[in-house]
Amino acid sequence: MRLDARQKQIRAYYRALFNAWGSQHWWPAQSRFEMIVGAYLTQNTAWTNVEKALANLRSARLLSLTGIRLAPLAELERLIRPAGYFRQKAKRLKLFVEFLDQQYQGSLKKLFSRPTEQLREELLNLHGVGPETADSILLYAGNHPVFVVDAYTRRILARHEILPEESAYDEIRKLFEQALAPVAESVAETRGSSKEYLAKGFPGAAHPPSAMSTAKRTALAQVYNEMHGLIVGVGKNYCKKSQARCDECPLQKFLPASN
Ligand code: SF4
């Protein structure tokens, strides 16, 4: 498929999914730091386990920069245990705070005021931060306009014969970023309201509106934000690894003729 045809397809997916489900209200967090902690904890585990670990941190009053900085490592490990790989993740959270303290005087505001590409490189140099985690932090905590590629994105692209599943992360990211940029021009009209969201229940992978999901961001960051949430909705509910439930999926009409 030619590049412009692929981009057109992705724009059509966005419109079909957004019309079906509306705003997904990602990421569910009350602060930027809580979002970052969630991004580390969600690696290799289900979100329900992350919620338990976050609840433990919250009730111990440690879900803050100061909390993670001062918490003894063993205590941190105990609290985040439900998220799995808890020793590794506790160390990585401590390393993030150390990085923030040393490079940005503990200020997330200073961190996120860096140019996107430079900050992306810095995050990728941190232990335990791959492209998906780095881009999640950039987009959902920093409101930088980057698209987050995950396993669901790869699966959908492969099943729709747009790109092979093993394509390079940045190739997929750039394809989505370029495809969705024109959509941002009409985002004011397409952004779902809380009223619409409540009327539809919890479609796709929607979360209740939160301080982070309703934070001010550019139209471009808003569209990338929504598209990732919408794709998670497809992957979780229809495009499963073991079985594709195409008959009920909002993307069914876009399946290639060979399927
Ligand atoms: S479930 Fe079927 S229609 Fe939906 S995204 Fe997957 S392959 Fe496409």
PDB file of C-alpha atoms and ligand atoms in Angstrom:
ATOM      1  CA  MET A   1       0.000   0.000   0.000  1.00  0.00           C
ATOM      2  CA  ARG A   2       1.344   3.462  -0.885  1.00  0.00           C
ATOM      3  CA  LEU A   3       2.237   5.860   1.917  1.00  0.00           C
ATOM      4  CA  ASP A   4      -0.578   8.341   1.213  1.00  0.00           C
ATOM      5  CA  ALA A   5      -3.103   5.478   1.012  1.00  0.00           C
ATOM      6  CA  ARG A   6      -1.883   4.185   4.419  1.00  0.00           C
ATOM      7  CA  GLN A   7      -2.220   7.643   5.923  1.00  0.00           C
ATOM      8  CA  LYS A   8      -5.734   7.971   4.524  1.00  0.00           C
ATOM      9  CA  GLN A   9      -6.691   4.617   6.052  1.00  0.00           C
ATOM     10  CA  ILE A  10      -5.433   5.686   9.481  1.00  0.00           C
ATOM     11  CA  ARG A  11      -7.399   8.928   9.331  1.00  0.00           C
ATOM     12  CA  ALA A  12     -10.491   6.893   8.423  1.00  0.00           C
ATOM     13  CA  TYR A  13      -9.866   4.572  11.414  1.00  0.00           C
ATOM     14  CA  TYR A  14      -9.630   7.575  13.715  1.00  0.00           C
ATOM     15  CA  ARG A  15     -12.916   9.008  12.479  1.00  0.00           C
ATOM     16  CA  ALA A  16     -14.749   5.670  12.614  1.00  0.00           C
ATOM     17  CA  LEU A  17     -13.551   4.913  16.150  1.00  0.00           C
ATOM     18  CA  PHE A  18     -14.066   8.419  17.463  1.00  0.00           C
ATOM     19  CA  ASN A  19     -17.579   8.547  16.016  1.00  0.00           C
ATOM     20  CA  ALA A  20     -18.340   5.182  17.617  1.00  0.00           C
ATOM     21  CA  TRP A  21     -16.834   5.808  21.068  1.00  0.00           C
ATOM     22  CA  GLY A  22     -16.004   9.492  21.518  1.00  0.00           C
ATOM     23  CA  SER A  23     -13.323  10.758  23.921  1.00  0.00           C
ATOM     24  CA  GLN A  24     -11.401   8.038  25.735  1.00  0.00           C
ATOM     25  CA  HIS A  25     -10.093  10.290  28.527  1.00  0.00           C
ATOM     26  CA  TRP A  26      -6.570   8.991  28.705  1.00  0.00           C
ATOM     27  CA  TRP A  27      -4.455   8.869  30.880  1.00  0.00           C
ATOM     28  CA  PRO A  28      -6.327   8.171  34.129  1.00  0.00           C
ATOM     29  CA  ALA A  29      -4.260  10.182  36.650  1.00  0.00           C
ATOM     30  CA  GLN A  30      -4.643  13.174  38.903  1.00  0.00           C
ATOM     31  CA  SER A  31      -1.112  14.528  38.340  1.00  0.00           C
ATOM     32  CA  ARG A  32       1.782  14.318  35.921  1.00  0.00           C
ATOM     33  CA  PHE A  33       3.869  12.437  38.435  1.00  0.00           C
ATOM     34  CA  GLU A  34       1.114   9.873  39.033  1.00  0.00           C
ATOM     35  CA  MET A  35       0.964   9.350  35.258  1.00  0.00           C
ATOM     36  CA  ILE A  36       4.724   8.747  35.108  1.00  0.00           C
ATOM     37  CA  VAL A  37       4.568   6.229  37.956  1.00  0.00           C
ATOM     38  CA  GLY A  38       1.709   4.492  36.115  1.00  0.00           C
ATOM     39  CA  ALA A  39       3.766   4.357  32.898  1.00  0.00           C
ATOM     40  CA  TYR A  40       6.582   2.509  34.707  1.00  0.00           C
ATOM     41  CA  LEU A  41       4.237   0.206  36.595  1.00  0.00           C
ATOM     42  CA  THR A  42       2.171  -0.816  33.574  1.00  0.00           C
ATOM     43  CA  GLN A  43       5.134  -2.451  31.822  1.00  0.00           C
ATOM     44  CA  ASN A  44       4.371  -6.170  31.353  1.00  0.00           C
ATOM     45  CA  THR A  45       1.243  -6.179  33.473  1.00  0.00           C
ATOM     46  CA  ALA A  46      -2.491  -5.505  33.291  1.00  0.00           C
ATOM     47  CA  TRP A  47      -3.793  -2.077  34.302  1.00  0.00           C
ATOM     48  CA  THR A  48      -5.925  -3.587  37.111  1.00  0.00           C
ATOM     49  CA  ASN A  49      -2.677  -4.613  38.849  1.00  0.00           C
ATOM     50  CA  VAL A  50      -1.265  -1.118  38.373  1.00  0.00           C
ATOM     51  CA  GLU A  51      -4.354   0.348  40.015  1.00  0.00           C
ATOM     52  CA  LYS A  52      -3.750  -1.791  43.108  1.00  0.00           C
ATOM     53  CA  ALA A  53      -0.122  -0.643  43.337  1.00  0.00           C
ATOM     54  CA  LEU A  54      -1.130   3.008  42.848  1.00  0.00           C
ATOM     55  CA  ALA A  55      -3.807   2.651  45.536  1.00  0.00           C
ATOM     56  CA  ASN A  56      -1.167   1.274  47.949  1.00  0.00           C
ATOM     57  CA  LEU A  57       1.147   4.212  47.221  1.00  0.00           C
ATOM     58  CA  ARG A  58      -1.726   6.656  47.629  1.00  0.00           C
ATOM     59  CA  SER A  59      -2.874   5.292  50.977  1.00  0.00           C
ATOM     60  CA  ALA A  60       0.748   5.300  52.228  1.00  0.00           C
ATOM     61  CA  ARG A  61       0.910   8.968  51.069  1.00  0.00           C
ATOM     62  CA  LEU A  62       3.858   8.143  48.836  1.00  0.00           C
ATOM     63  CA  LEU A  63       2.334   8.830  45.408  1.00  0.00           C
ATOM     64  CA  SER A  64       4.395  11.978  44.923  1.00  0.00           C
ATOM     65  CA  LEU A  65       7.875  12.991  43.926  1.00  0.00           C
ATOM     66  CA  THR A  66       8.849  13.518  47.567  1.00  0.00           C
ATOM     67  CA  GLY A  67       7.198  10.253  48.541  1.00  0.00           C
ATOM     68  CA  ILE A  68       9.167   8.154  46.037  1.00  0.00           C
ATOM     69  CA  ARG A  69      12.360  10.109  46.750  1.00  0.00           C
ATOM     70  CA  LEU A  70      12.205   9.472  50.501  1.00  0.00           C
ATOM     71  CA  ALA A  71      10.587   6.030  50.657  1.00  0.00           C
ATOM     72  CA  PRO A  72      12.987   3.239  51.653  1.00  0.00           C
ATOM     73  CA  LEU A  73      13.473   0.906  48.683  1.00  0.00           C
ATOM     74  CA  ALA A  74      12.051  -2.110  50.572  1.00  0.00           C
ATOM     75  CA  GLU A  75       8.892  -0.147  51.443  1.00  0.00           C
ATOM     76  CA  LEU A  76       8.464   0.938  47.821  1.00  0.00           C
ATOM     77  CA  GLU A  77       8.897  -2.643  46.643  1.00  0.00           C
ATOM     78  CA  ARG A  78       6.266  -3.862  49.087  1.00  0.00           C
ATOM     79  CA  LEU A  79       3.722  -1.254  48.014  1.00  0.00           C
ATOM     80  CA  ILE A  80       4.083  -1.780  44.270  1.00  0.00           C
ATOM     81  CA  ARG A  81       4.266  -5.588  44.489  1.00  0.00           C
ATOM     82  CA  PRO A  82       0.799  -6.081  42.840  1.00  0.00           C
ATOM     83  CA  ALA A  83       2.215  -4.593  39.594  1.00  0.00           C
ATOM     84  CA  GLY A  84       4.788  -7.411  39.232  1.00  0.00           C
ATOM     85  CA  TYR A  85       8.566  -7.092  38.632  1.00  0.00           C
ATOM     86  CA  PHE A  86       8.355  -4.952  41.752  1.00  0.00           C
ATOM     87  CA  ARG A  87      12.088  -4.927  42.603  1.00  0.00           C
ATOM     88  CA  GLN A  88      13.027  -3.807  39.106  1.00  0.00           C
ATOM     89  CA  LYS A  89      10.219  -1.247  38.949  1.00  0.00           C
ATOM     90  CA  ALA A  90      11.002   0.205  42.404  1.00  0.00           C
ATOM     91  CA  LYS A  91      14.635   0.755  41.375  1.00  0.00           C
ATOM     92  CA  ARG A  92      13.567   2.340  38.092  1.00  0.00           C
ATOM     93  CA  LEU A  93      11.206   4.752  39.832  1.00  0.00           C
ATOM     94  CA  LYS A  94      14.008   5.776  42.173  1.00  0.00           C
ATOM     95  CA  LEU A  95      16.303   6.272  39.161  1.00  0.00           C
ATOM     96  CA  PHE A  96      13.729   8.499  37.457  1.00  0.00           C
ATOM     97  CA  VAL A  97      13.497  10.718  40.550  1.00  0.00           C
ATOM     98  CA  GLU A  98      17.305  10.857  40.764  1.00  0.00           C
ATOM     99  CA  PHE A  99      17.464  11.917  37.104  1.00  0.00           C
ATOM    100  CA  LEU A 100      14.805  14.578  37.650  1.00  0.00           C
ATOM    101  CA  ASP A 101      16.583  15.900  40.751  1.00  0.00           C
ATOM    102  CA  GLN A 102      20.021  15.981  39.152  1.00  0.00           C
ATOM    103  CA  GLN A 103      19.094  17.311  35.712  1.00  0.00           C
ATOM    104  CA  TYR A 104      16.004  19.418  36.418  1.00  0.00           C
ATOM    105  CA  GLN A 105      16.151  20.332  40.115  1.00  0.00           C
ATOM    106  CA  GLY A 106      13.192  18.022  40.736  1.00  0.00           C
ATOM    107  CA  SER A 107      10.951  20.095  38.467  1.00  0.00           C
ATOM    108  CA  LEU A 108       8.600  18.368  36.008  1.00  0.00           C
ATOM    109  CA  LYS A 109       7.829  21.785  34.589  1.00  0.00           C
ATOM    110  CA  LYS A 110      11.498  22.237  33.633  1.00  0.00           C
ATOM    111  CA  LEU A 111      11.679  18.664  32.315  1.00  0.00           C
ATOM    112  CA  PHE A 112       8.682  19.065  30.039  1.00  0.00           C
ATOM    113  CA  SER A 113       9.778  22.468  28.770  1.00  0.00           C
ATOM    114  CA  ARG A 114      12.607  20.726  26.869  1.00  0.00           C
ATOM    115  CA  PRO A 115      12.156  20.326  23.089  1.00  0.00           C
ATOM    116  CA  THR A 116      10.349  17.061  22.318  1.00  0.00           C
ATOM    117  CA  GLU A 117      13.114  15.221  20.450  1.00  0.00           C
ATOM    118  CA  GLN A 118      15.812  16.103  22.990  1.00  0.00           C
ATOM    119  CA  LEU A 119      13.647  15.053  25.902  1.00  0.00           C
ATOM    120  CA  ARG A 120      12.710  11.839  24.102  1.00  0.00           C
ATOM    121  CA  GLU A 121      16.415  10.965  23.789  1.00  0.00           C
ATOM    122  CA  GLU A 122      17.011  11.693  27.474  1.00  0.00           C
ATOM    123  CA  LEU A 123      14.101   9.516  28.547  1.00  0.00           C
ATOM    124  CA  LEU A 124      15.241   6.691  26.276  1.00  0.00           C
ATOM    125  CA  ASN A 125      18.632   6.787  27.977  1.00  0.00           C
ATOM    126  CA  LEU A 126      17.045   6.037  31.349  1.00  0.00           C
ATOM    127  CA  HIS A 127      17.257   2.471  32.564  1.00  0.00           C
ATOM    128  CA  GLY A 128      14.033   0.569  31.815  1.00  0.00           C
ATOM    129  CA  VAL A 129      12.525   3.180  29.498  1.00  0.00           C
ATOM    130  CA  GLY A 130      11.786   1.951  25.981  1.00  0.00           C
ATOM    131  CA  PRO A 131      10.057   3.927  23.209  1.00  0.00           C
ATOM    132  CA  GLU A 132       6.509   3.098  24.367  1.00  0.00           C
ATOM    133  CA  THR A 133       7.171   4.267  27.941  1.00  0.00           C
ATOM    134  CA  ALA A 134       9.112   7.353  26.812  1.00  0.00           C
ATOM    135  CA  ASP A 135       6.372   8.386  24.392  1.00  0.00           C
ATOM    136  CA  SER A 136       3.617   7.698  26.920  1.00  0.00           C
ATOM    137  CA  ILE A 137       5.366  10.025  29.390  1.00  0.00           C
ATOM    138  CA  LEU A 138       5.926  12.670  26.714  1.00  0.00           C
ATOM    139  CA  LEU A 139       2.330  12.559  25.485  1.00  0.00           C
ATOM    140  CA  TYR A 140       0.275  11.887  28.589  1.00  0.00           C
ATOM    141  CA  ALA A 141       2.306  13.670  31.276  1.00  0.00           C
ATOM    142  CA  GLY A 142       4.029  16.325  29.169  1.00  0.00           C
ATOM    143  CA  ASN A 143       1.378  16.877  26.466  1.00  0.00           C
ATOM    144  CA  HIS A 144       4.119  16.707  23.836  1.00  0.00           C
ATOM    145  CA  PRO A 145       2.743  15.734  20.414  1.00  0.00           C
ATOM    146  CA  VAL A 146       4.103  12.199  19.951  1.00  0.00           C
ATOM    147  CA  PHE A 147       2.120   9.111  19.052  1.00  0.00           C
ATOM    148  CA  VAL A 148       2.453   6.055  21.315  1.00  0.00           C
ATOM    149  CA  VAL A 149       2.869   2.738  19.475  1.00  0.00           C
ATOM    150  CA  ASP A 150       1.909  -0.422  21.324  1.00  0.00           C
ATOM    151  CA  ALA A 151       1.343  -4.104  20.547  1.00  0.00           C
ATOM    152  CA  TYR A 152      -2.315  -3.431  19.658  1.00  0.00           C
ATOM    153  CA  THR A 153      -1.248  -0.865  17.044  1.00  0.00           C
ATOM    154  CA  ARG A 154       1.130  -3.386  15.456  1.00  0.00           C
ATOM    155  CA  ARG A 155      -1.508  -6.131  15.424  1.00  0.00           C
ATOM    156  CA  ILE A 156      -4.164  -3.964  13.782  1.00  0.00           C
ATOM    157  CA  LEU A 157      -1.740  -2.672  11.133  1.00  0.00           C
ATOM    158  CA  ALA A 158      -0.614  -6.211  10.327  1.00  0.00           C
ATOM    159  CA  ARG A 159      -4.124  -7.673  10.163  1.00  0.00           C
ATOM    160  CA  HIS A 160      -5.167  -4.818   7.864  1.00  0.00           C
ATOM    161  CA  GLU A 161      -2.034  -5.343   5.719  1.00  0.00           C
ATOM    162  CA  ILE A 162      -0.824  -1.791   6.249  1.00  0.00           C
ATOM    163  CA  LEU A 163       2.561  -2.640   7.835  1.00  0.00           C
ATOM    164  CA  PRO A 164       4.102  -5.898   9.091  1.00  0.00           C
ATOM    165  CA  GLU A 165       3.877  -6.470  12.863  1.00  0.00           C
ATOM    166  CA  GLU A 166       7.679  -6.379  13.259  1.00  0.00           C
ATOM    167  CA  SER A 167       8.074  -2.938  11.623  1.00  0.00           C
ATOM    168  CA  ALA A 168      10.396  -0.486  13.383  1.00  0.00           C
ATOM    169  CA  TYR A 169       8.775   1.488  16.205  1.00  0.00           C
ATOM    170  CA  ASP A 170       9.661   4.855  14.681  1.00  0.00           C
ATOM    171  CA  GLU A 171       8.324   3.909  11.260  1.00  0.00           C
ATOM    172  CA  ILE A 172       4.905   3.220  12.791  1.00  0.00           C
ATOM    173  CA  ARG A 173       5.053   6.302  15.017  1.00  0.00           C
ATOM    174  CA  LYS A 174       5.843   8.587  12.083  1.00  0.00           C
ATOM    175  CA  LEU A 175       3.135   7.022   9.929  1.00  0.00           C
ATOM    176  CA  PHE A 176       0.500   7.800  12.579  1.00  0.00           C
ATOM    177  CA  GLU A 177       1.885  11.253  13.357  1.00  0.00           C
ATOM    178  CA  GLN A 178       1.843  12.292   9.703  1.00  0.00           C
ATOM    179  CA  ALA A 179      -1.531  10.674   9.032  1.00  0.00           C
ATOM    180  CA  LEU A 180      -3.243  12.315  11.997  1.00  0.00           C
ATOM    181  CA  ALA A 181      -1.761  15.812  11.719  1.00  0.00           C
ATOM    182  CA  PRO A 182      -4.538  17.013   9.333  1.00  0.00           C
ATOM    183  CA  VAL A 183      -7.209  15.684  11.734  1.00  0.00           C
ATOM    184  CA  ALA A 184      -5.911  18.039  14.424  1.00  0.00           C
ATOM    185  CA  GLU A 185      -7.195  20.969  12.373  1.00  0.00           C
ATOM    186  CA  SER A 186     -10.766  19.869  13.082  1.00  0.00           C
ATOM    187  CA  VAL A 187     -10.236  18.619  16.639  1.00  0.00           C
ATOM    188  CA  ALA A 188     -12.329  21.390  18.187  1.00  0.00           C
ATOM    189  CA  GLU A 189     -15.345  19.927  16.399  1.00  0.00           C
ATOM    190  CA  THR A 190     -14.509  16.292  17.027  1.00  0.00           C
ATOM    191  CA  ARG A 191     -13.483  16.390  20.690  1.00  0.00           C
ATOM    192  CA  GLY A 192     -16.100  14.600  22.764  1.00  0.00           C
ATOM    193  CA  SER A 193     -17.739  16.306  25.672  1.00  0.00           C
ATOM    194  CA  SER A 194     -18.166  14.777  29.117  1.00  0.00           C
ATOM    195  CA  LYS A 195     -21.909  14.755  28.444  1.00  0.00           C
ATOM    196  CA  GLU A 196     -21.496  12.646  25.313  1.00  0.00           C
ATOM    197  CA  TYR A 197     -19.076  10.379  27.138  1.00  0.00           C
ATOM    198  CA  LEU A 198     -21.481   9.806  30.026  1.00  0.00           C
ATOM    199  CA  ALA A 199     -24.321   9.049  27.602  1.00  0.00           C
ATOM    200  CA  LYS A 200     -22.225   6.326  25.950  1.00  0.00           C
ATOM    201  CA  GLY A 201     -21.056   4.669  29.175  1.00  0.00           C
ATOM    202  CA  PHE A 202     -17.507   3.306  28.987  1.00  0.00           C
ATOM    203  CA  PRO A 203     -16.995   2.566  25.276  1.00  0.00           C
ATOM    204  CA  GLY A 204     -13.673   1.332  23.883  1.00  0.00           C
ATOM    205  CA  ALA A 205     -10.993   1.782  26.531  1.00  0.00           C
ATOM    206  CA  ALA A 206     -12.515   4.933  28.035  1.00  0.00           C
ATOM    207  CA  HIS A 207     -11.739   6.108  31.549  1.00  0.00           C
ATOM    208  CA  PRO A 208     -13.725   8.593  33.599  1.00  0.00           C
ATOM    209  CA  PRO A 209     -12.499  12.172  32.998  1.00  0.00           C
ATOM    210  CA  SER A 210      -9.487  12.990  35.192  1.00  0.00           C
ATOM    211  CA  ALA A 211      -7.242  15.989  35.885  1.00  0.00           C
ATOM    212  CA  MET A 212      -4.724  14.646  33.360  1.00  0.00           C
ATOM    213  CA  SER A 213      -7.209  13.631  30.661  1.00  0.00           C
ATOM    214  CA  THR A 214      -8.785  17.079  30.674  1.00  0.00           C
ATOM    215  CA  ALA A 215      -5.492  19.011  30.921  1.00  0.00           C
ATOM    216  CA  LYS A 216      -4.869  21.744  28.397  1.00  0.00           C
ATOM    217  CA  ARG A 217      -2.967  20.484  25.344  1.00  0.00           C
ATOM    218  CA  THR A 218      -2.521  21.302  21.684  1.00  0.00           C
ATOM    219  CA  ALA A 219      -4.983  19.919  19.134  1.00  0.00           C
ATOM    220  CA  LEU A 220      -2.213  17.690  17.773  1.00  0.00           C
ATOM    221  CA  ALA A 221      -1.430  16.188  21.187  1.00  0.00           C
ATOM    222  CA  GLN A 222      -5.179  15.745  21.743  1.00  0.00           C
ATOM    223  CA  VAL A 223      -5.605  13.727  18.542  1.00  0.00           C
ATOM    224  CA  TYR A 224      -2.577  11.499  19.303  1.00  0.00           C
ATOM    225  CA  ASN A 225      -3.922  11.075  22.832  1.00  0.00           C
ATOM    226  CA  GLU A 226      -7.352   9.983  21.573  1.00  0.00           C
ATOM    227  CA  MET A 227      -6.043   7.701  18.846  1.00  0.00           C
ATOM    228  CA  HIS A 228      -3.905   5.674  21.206  1.00  0.00           C
ATOM    229  CA  GLY A 229      -6.844   5.257  23.606  1.00  0.00           C
ATOM    230  CA  LEU A 230      -9.129   4.253  20.720  1.00  0.00           C
ATOM    231  CA  ILE A 231      -6.628   1.665  19.500  1.00  0.00           C
ATOM    232  CA  VAL A 232      -6.383   0.171  22.981  1.00  0.00           C
ATOM    233  CA  GLY A 233     -10.180  -0.097  22.888  1.00  0.00           C
ATOM    234  CA  VAL A 234     -10.010  -2.081  19.633  1.00  0.00           C
ATOM    235  CA  GLY A 235      -7.200  -4.318  20.896  1.00  0.00           C
ATOM    236  CA  LYS A 236      -8.768  -5.053  24.266  1.00  0.00           C
ATOM    237  CA  ASN A 237     -12.287  -5.676  23.041  1.00  0.00           C
ATOM    238  CA  TYR A 238     -12.013  -7.013  19.484  1.00  0.00           C
ATOM    239  CA  CYS A 239      -8.558  -7.457  17.984  1.00  0.00           C
ATOM    240  CA  LYS A 240      -7.271  -9.961  20.502  1.00  0.00           C
ATOM    241  CA  LYS A 241      -4.082 -11.898  19.946  1.00  0.00           C
ATOM    242  CA  SER A 242      -5.785 -15.288  19.897  1.00  0.00           C
ATOM    243  CA  GLN A 243      -8.961 -14.205  18.135  1.00  0.00           C
ATOM    244  CA  ALA A 244     -10.130 -11.272  16.018  1.00  0.00           C
ATOM    245  CA  ARG A 245     -13.817 -10.484  16.604  1.00  0.00           C
ATOM    246  CA  CYS A 246     -14.150  -8.616  13.314  1.00  0.00           C
ATOM    247  CA  ASP A 247     -17.941  -8.953  13.038  1.00  0.00           C
ATOM    248  CA  GLU A 248     -18.477  -6.630  16.015  1.00  0.00           C
ATOM    249  CA  CYS A 249     -15.451  -4.344  15.489  1.00  0.00           C
ATOM    250  CA  PRO A 250     -15.894  -0.728  14.293  1.00  0.00           C
ATOM    251  CA  LEU A 251     -12.947  -1.290  11.920  1.00  0.00           C
ATOM    252  CA  GLN A 252     -14.551  -4.261  10.183  1.00  0.00           C
ATOM    253  CA  LYS A 253     -15.446  -2.275   7.064  1.00  0.00           C
ATOM    254  CA  PHE A 254     -11.739  -1.477   6.545  1.00  0.00           C
ATOM    255  CA  LEU A 255     -10.559  -5.092   6.405  1.00  0.00           C
ATOM    256  CA  PRO A 256      -8.631  -5.885   3.209  1.00  0.00           C
ATOM    257  CA  ALA A 257     -10.430  -8.063   0.654  1.00  0.00           C
ATOM    258  CA  SER A 258      -8.078 -11.000   1.383  1.00  0.00           C
ATOM    259  CA  ASN A 259      -9.556 -11.417   4.934  1.00  0.00           C
TER     260      ASN A 259
HETATM  261  S1  SF4 B   1     -10.867  -7.214  15.057  1.00  0.00           S
HETATM  262 FE1  SF4 B   1     -10.842  -7.507  12.866  1.00  0.00          FE
HETATM  263  S2  SF4 B   1     -11.763  -5.648  12.032  1.00  0.00           S
HETATM  264 FE2  SF4 B   1     -11.155  -5.210  14.146  1.00  0.00          FE
HETATM  265  S3  SF4 B   1      -9.116  -4.366  13.986  1.00  0.00           S
HETATM  266 FE3  SF4 B   1      -8.860  -6.552  14.317  1.00  0.00          FE
HETATM  267  S4  SF4 B   1      -8.680  -7.429  12.277  1.00  0.00           S
HETATM  268 FE4  SF4 B   1      -9.556  -5.374  12.059  1.00  0.00          FE
END
